[in-house]
């Protein structure tokens, strides 16, 4: 089960989900462009990777597509370590809305990992717009696809 929480004091969205996978496998699912494209986003969309350089100092751009409509996202990988990713994230439809995101891969033992993410945006209005955008559906659908890929050994 995924939890999505809006911090009441700062414009942050926090997401937590436990996976039956090692931190290494979850990190790979987030940094390998072919794997990432298979699981990210809602079931009603598919993803095309335009640019992907998953290393500290690298950058990315991907496009989510539904019924011929394209939605671009881009950012920079500030730091990639075995236990976390720090990156920027921008929806190109709102180019001024740059989020600073941190993803932590917490080893729970017995092949389980807790993925915690935090997205800091520039205002409460931006945070609330993200939440109203259907983001939670995309997160839940995406993580469900990722769980299937992990169970099937695709990652």
PDB file of C-alpha atoms in Angstrom:
ATOM      1  CA  UNK A   1       0.000   0.000   0.000  1.00  0.00           C
ATOM      2  CA  UNK A   2       1.218   3.456  -0.887  1.00  0.00           C
ATOM      3  CA  UNK A   3       0.828   6.419   1.429  1.00  0.00           C
ATOM      4  CA  UNK A   4       0.813   9.956   0.045  1.00  0.00           C
ATOM      5  CA  UNK A   5       1.003  12.795   2.561  1.00  0.00           C
ATOM      6  CA  UNK A   6       1.008  16.562   2.181  1.00  0.00           C
ATOM      7  CA  UNK A   7       3.061  18.259   4.865  1.00  0.00           C
ATOM      8  CA  UNK A   8       0.947  20.956   6.577  1.00  0.00           C
ATOM      9  CA  UNK A   9       3.901  23.269   7.319  1.00  0.00           C
ATOM     10  CA  UNK A  10       6.043  23.176   4.136  1.00  0.00           C
ATOM     11  CA  UNK A  11       5.068  22.517   0.486  1.00  0.00           C
ATOM     12  CA  UNK A  12       6.248  18.896   0.486  1.00  0.00           C
ATOM     13  CA  UNK A  13       4.612  15.696  -0.690  1.00  0.00           C
ATOM     14  CA  UNK A  14       5.861  12.507   0.959  1.00  0.00           C
ATOM     15  CA  UNK A  15       5.229   9.054  -0.499  1.00  0.00           C
ATOM     16  CA  UNK A  16       6.064   5.726   1.155  1.00  0.00           C
ATOM     17  CA  UNK A  17       5.730   2.153  -0.085  1.00  0.00           C
ATOM     18  CA  UNK A  18       7.333  -1.145   0.904  1.00  0.00           C
ATOM     19  CA  UNK A  19       8.510  -3.530  -1.816  1.00  0.00           C
ATOM     20  CA  UNK A  20       9.562  -7.180  -1.851  1.00  0.00           C
ATOM     21  CA  UNK A  21      12.942  -6.354  -3.370  1.00  0.00           C
ATOM     22  CA  UNK A  22      16.434  -5.335  -2.380  1.00  0.00           C
ATOM     23  CA  UNK A  23      17.487  -1.690  -2.446  1.00  0.00           C
ATOM     24  CA  UNK A  24      19.758  -2.529  -5.400  1.00  0.00           C
ATOM     25  CA  UNK A  25      16.833  -3.780  -7.492  1.00  0.00           C
ATOM     26  CA  UNK A  26      14.704  -0.728  -6.661  1.00  0.00           C
ATOM     27  CA  UNK A  27      17.573   1.614  -7.493  1.00  0.00           C
ATOM     28  CA  UNK A  28      17.998  -0.159 -10.834  1.00  0.00           C
ATOM     29  CA  UNK A  29      14.265   0.219 -11.578  1.00  0.00           C
ATOM     30  CA  UNK A  30      14.650   3.978 -11.032  1.00  0.00           C
ATOM     31  CA  UNK A  31      17.884   4.439 -12.992  1.00  0.00           C
ATOM     32  CA  UNK A  32      17.611   2.025 -15.952  1.00  0.00           C
ATOM     33  CA  UNK A  33      15.626   3.888 -18.634  1.00  0.00           C
ATOM     34  CA  UNK A  34      14.125   0.752 -20.209  1.00  0.00           C
ATOM     35  CA  UNK A  35      12.843  -0.451 -16.837  1.00  0.00           C
ATOM     36  CA  UNK A  36      11.675   3.007 -15.721  1.00  0.00           C
ATOM     37  CA  UNK A  37       9.611   3.463 -18.895  1.00  0.00           C
ATOM     38  CA  UNK A  38       7.788   0.178 -18.237  1.00  0.00           C
ATOM     39  CA  UNK A  39       6.450   1.059 -14.808  1.00  0.00           C
ATOM     40  CA  UNK A  40       6.243   4.841 -14.336  1.00  0.00           C
ATOM     41  CA  UNK A  41       2.858   6.541 -14.466  1.00  0.00           C
ATOM     42  CA  UNK A  42      -0.788   5.603 -14.738  1.00  0.00           C
ATOM     43  CA  UNK A  43      -2.034   2.539 -16.613  1.00  0.00           C
ATOM     44  CA  UNK A  44      -3.725   4.807 -19.160  1.00  0.00           C
ATOM     45  CA  UNK A  45      -0.389   6.169 -20.420  1.00  0.00           C
ATOM     46  CA  UNK A  46       2.855   4.877 -21.847  1.00  0.00           C
ATOM     47  CA  UNK A  47       6.286   6.439 -21.544  1.00  0.00           C
ATOM     48  CA  UNK A  48       8.947   7.345 -24.083  1.00  0.00           C
ATOM     49  CA  UNK A  49      12.464   8.142 -22.884  1.00  0.00           C
ATOM     50  CA  UNK A  50      13.994  11.017 -24.872  1.00  0.00           C
ATOM     51  CA  UNK A  51      17.170  11.451 -22.815  1.00  0.00           C
ATOM     52  CA  UNK A  52      18.500   9.511 -19.827  1.00  0.00           C
ATOM     53  CA  UNK A  53      21.889   9.911 -18.161  1.00  0.00           C
ATOM     54  CA  UNK A  54      21.398   8.355 -14.724  1.00  0.00           C
ATOM     55  CA  UNK A  55      24.555   9.382 -12.907  1.00  0.00           C
ATOM     56  CA  UNK A  56      25.477  12.070 -10.409  1.00  0.00           C
ATOM     57  CA  UNK A  57      25.379  15.237 -12.516  1.00  0.00           C
ATOM     58  CA  UNK A  58      23.313  13.617 -15.276  1.00  0.00           C
ATOM     59  CA  UNK A  59      19.887  14.552 -16.585  1.00  0.00           C
ATOM     60  CA  UNK A  60      16.707  13.067 -18.027  1.00  0.00           C
ATOM     61  CA  UNK A  61      13.664  13.794 -20.156  1.00  0.00           C
ATOM     62  CA  UNK A  62      10.714  11.490 -20.669  1.00  0.00           C
ATOM     63  CA  UNK A  63       7.292  11.889 -22.205  1.00  0.00           C
ATOM     64  CA  UNK A  64       4.056  10.322 -20.974  1.00  0.00           C
ATOM     65  CA  UNK A  65       1.598   9.704 -23.811  1.00  0.00           C
ATOM     66  CA  UNK A  66      -2.179   9.168 -23.764  1.00  0.00           C
ATOM     67  CA  UNK A  67      -4.428   9.189 -26.835  1.00  0.00           C
ATOM     68  CA  UNK A  68      -1.913  11.179 -28.866  1.00  0.00           C
ATOM     69  CA  UNK A  69      -1.360  13.815 -26.167  1.00  0.00           C
ATOM     70  CA  UNK A  70       2.181  14.141 -24.850  1.00  0.00           C
ATOM     71  CA  UNK A  71       3.285  15.388 -21.425  1.00  0.00           C
ATOM     72  CA  UNK A  72       7.004  16.051 -21.004  1.00  0.00           C
ATOM     73  CA  UNK A  73       9.013  15.801 -17.791  1.00  0.00           C
ATOM     74  CA  UNK A  74      12.660  16.618 -17.251  1.00  0.00           C
ATOM     75  CA  UNK A  75      15.211  17.047 -14.519  1.00  0.00           C
ATOM     76  CA  UNK A  76      18.752  16.592 -13.291  1.00  0.00           C
ATOM     77  CA  UNK A  77      20.203  13.822 -11.186  1.00  0.00           C
ATOM     78  CA  UNK A  78      21.988  15.770  -8.462  1.00  0.00           C
ATOM     79  CA  UNK A  79      23.236  12.639  -6.724  1.00  0.00           C
ATOM     80  CA  UNK A  80      22.791   8.894  -7.169  1.00  0.00           C
ATOM     81  CA  UNK A  81      23.983   6.626  -4.377  1.00  0.00           C
ATOM     82  CA  UNK A  82      23.046   3.043  -3.464  1.00  0.00           C
ATOM     83  CA  UNK A  83      20.692   4.289  -0.728  1.00  0.00           C
ATOM     84  CA  UNK A  84      19.196   7.415  -2.358  1.00  0.00           C
ATOM     85  CA  UNK A  85      18.597   9.582  -5.390  1.00  0.00           C
ATOM     86  CA  UNK A  86      18.434  13.382  -5.250  1.00  0.00           C
ATOM     87  CA  UNK A  87      17.020  14.994  -8.382  1.00  0.00           C
ATOM     88  CA  UNK A  88      15.076  17.904  -9.764  1.00  0.00           C
ATOM     89  CA  UNK A  89      11.770  17.226 -11.497  1.00  0.00           C
ATOM     90  CA  UNK A  90       9.810  19.527 -13.803  1.00  0.00           C
ATOM     91  CA  UNK A  91       6.552  19.045 -15.683  1.00  0.00           C
ATOM     92  CA  UNK A  92       7.151  20.933 -18.910  1.00  0.00           C
ATOM     93  CA  UNK A  93       3.550  22.194 -18.851  1.00  0.00           C
ATOM     94  CA  UNK A  94       4.592  24.207 -15.776  1.00  0.00           C
ATOM     95  CA  UNK A  95       8.257  25.035 -16.481  1.00  0.00           C
ATOM     96  CA  UNK A  96       8.581  27.321 -13.448  1.00  0.00           C
ATOM     97  CA  UNK A  97       7.469  24.531 -11.112  1.00  0.00           C
ATOM     98  CA  UNK A  98      10.755  22.793 -10.355  1.00  0.00           C
ATOM     99  CA  UNK A  99      10.608  20.247  -7.526  1.00  0.00           C
ATOM    100  CA  UNK A 100      13.559  19.003  -5.506  1.00  0.00           C
ATOM    101  CA  UNK A 101      13.045  15.288  -4.940  1.00  0.00           C
ATOM    102  CA  UNK A 102      14.799  12.811  -2.698  1.00  0.00           C
ATOM    103  CA  UNK A 103      14.194   9.069  -2.887  1.00  0.00           C
ATOM    104  CA  UNK A 104      15.481   6.856  -0.079  1.00  0.00           C
ATOM    105  CA  UNK A 105      15.887   3.077  -0.403  1.00  0.00           C
ATOM    106  CA  UNK A 106      15.707   1.713   3.154  1.00  0.00           C
ATOM    107  CA  UNK A 107      16.740  -1.927   3.550  1.00  0.00           C
ATOM    108  CA  UNK A 108      14.208  -3.621   5.849  1.00  0.00           C
ATOM    109  CA  UNK A 109      15.960  -6.997   5.717  1.00  0.00           C
ATOM    110  CA  UNK A 110      14.632 -10.281   4.322  1.00  0.00           C
ATOM    111  CA  UNK A 111      14.678  -8.865   0.794  1.00  0.00           C
ATOM    112  CA  UNK A 112      12.290  -6.005   1.579  1.00  0.00           C
ATOM    113  CA  UNK A 113      12.864  -2.310   0.987  1.00  0.00           C
ATOM    114  CA  UNK A 114      10.937   0.775   2.031  1.00  0.00           C
ATOM    115  CA  UNK A 115      10.936   3.435  -0.674  1.00  0.00           C
ATOM    116  CA  UNK A 116      10.385   6.929   0.714  1.00  0.00           C
ATOM    117  CA  UNK A 117      10.157   9.934  -1.559  1.00  0.00           C
ATOM    118  CA  UNK A 118       9.913  13.599  -0.774  1.00  0.00           C
ATOM    119  CA  UNK A 119       9.055  16.300  -3.329  1.00  0.00           C
ATOM    120  CA  UNK A 120       9.614  19.902  -2.266  1.00  0.00           C
ATOM    121  CA  UNK A 121       7.845  22.397  -4.531  1.00  0.00           C
ATOM    122  CA  UNK A 122       7.889  26.195  -4.551  1.00  0.00           C
ATOM    123  CA  UNK A 123       4.478  26.873  -2.994  1.00  0.00           C
ATOM    124  CA  UNK A 124       1.472  25.329  -1.310  1.00  0.00           C
ATOM    125  CA  UNK A 125      -0.536  26.165  -4.444  1.00  0.00           C
ATOM    126  CA  UNK A 126       1.872  24.107  -6.571  1.00  0.00           C
ATOM    127  CA  UNK A 127       1.803  21.244  -4.095  1.00  0.00           C
ATOM    128  CA  UNK A 128      -1.991  21.223  -4.065  1.00  0.00           C
ATOM    129  CA  UNK A 129      -2.105  21.383  -7.881  1.00  0.00           C
ATOM    130  CA  UNK A 130       0.132  18.282  -8.026  1.00  0.00           C
ATOM    131  CA  UNK A 131      -2.199  16.449  -5.671  1.00  0.00           C
ATOM    132  CA  UNK A 132      -5.286  17.481  -7.669  1.00  0.00           C
ATOM    133  CA  UNK A 133      -3.658  16.479 -10.981  1.00  0.00           C
ATOM    134  CA  UNK A 134      -4.294  12.768 -10.462  1.00  0.00           C
ATOM    135  CA  UNK A 135      -0.732  12.239  -9.295  1.00  0.00           C
ATOM    136  CA  UNK A 136      -1.839   9.673  -6.702  1.00  0.00           C
ATOM    137  CA  UNK A 137      -3.373   7.458  -9.408  1.00  0.00           C
ATOM    138  CA  UNK A 138      -0.140   7.582 -11.401  1.00  0.00           C
ATOM    139  CA  UNK A 139       1.928   6.768  -8.322  1.00  0.00           C
ATOM    140  CA  UNK A 140      -0.309   3.859  -7.271  1.00  0.00           C
ATOM    141  CA  UNK A 141      -0.584   2.425 -10.802  1.00  0.00           C
ATOM    142  CA  UNK A 142       3.154   2.819 -11.363  1.00  0.00           C
ATOM    143  CA  UNK A 143       4.173   1.169  -8.122  1.00  0.00           C
ATOM    144  CA  UNK A 144       1.746  -1.697  -8.763  1.00  0.00           C
ATOM    145  CA  UNK A 145       3.385  -2.253 -12.177  1.00  0.00           C
ATOM    146  CA  UNK A 146       6.809  -2.068 -10.503  1.00  0.00           C
ATOM    147  CA  UNK A 147       5.784  -4.697  -7.939  1.00  0.00           C
ATOM    148  CA  UNK A 148       4.727  -7.032 -10.769  1.00  0.00           C
ATOM    149  CA  UNK A 149       8.032  -6.487 -12.552  1.00  0.00           C
ATOM    150  CA  UNK A 150       9.955  -7.228  -9.354  1.00  0.00           C
ATOM    151  CA  UNK A 151       7.901 -10.386  -8.716  1.00  0.00           C
ATOM    152  CA  UNK A 152       8.368 -11.546 -12.321  1.00  0.00           C
ATOM    153  CA  UNK A 153      12.132 -11.015 -12.127  1.00  0.00           C
ATOM    154  CA  UNK A 154      12.110  -8.293 -14.828  1.00  0.00           C
ATOM    155  CA  UNK A 155      14.177  -6.088 -12.510  1.00  0.00           C
TER     156      UNK A 155
END
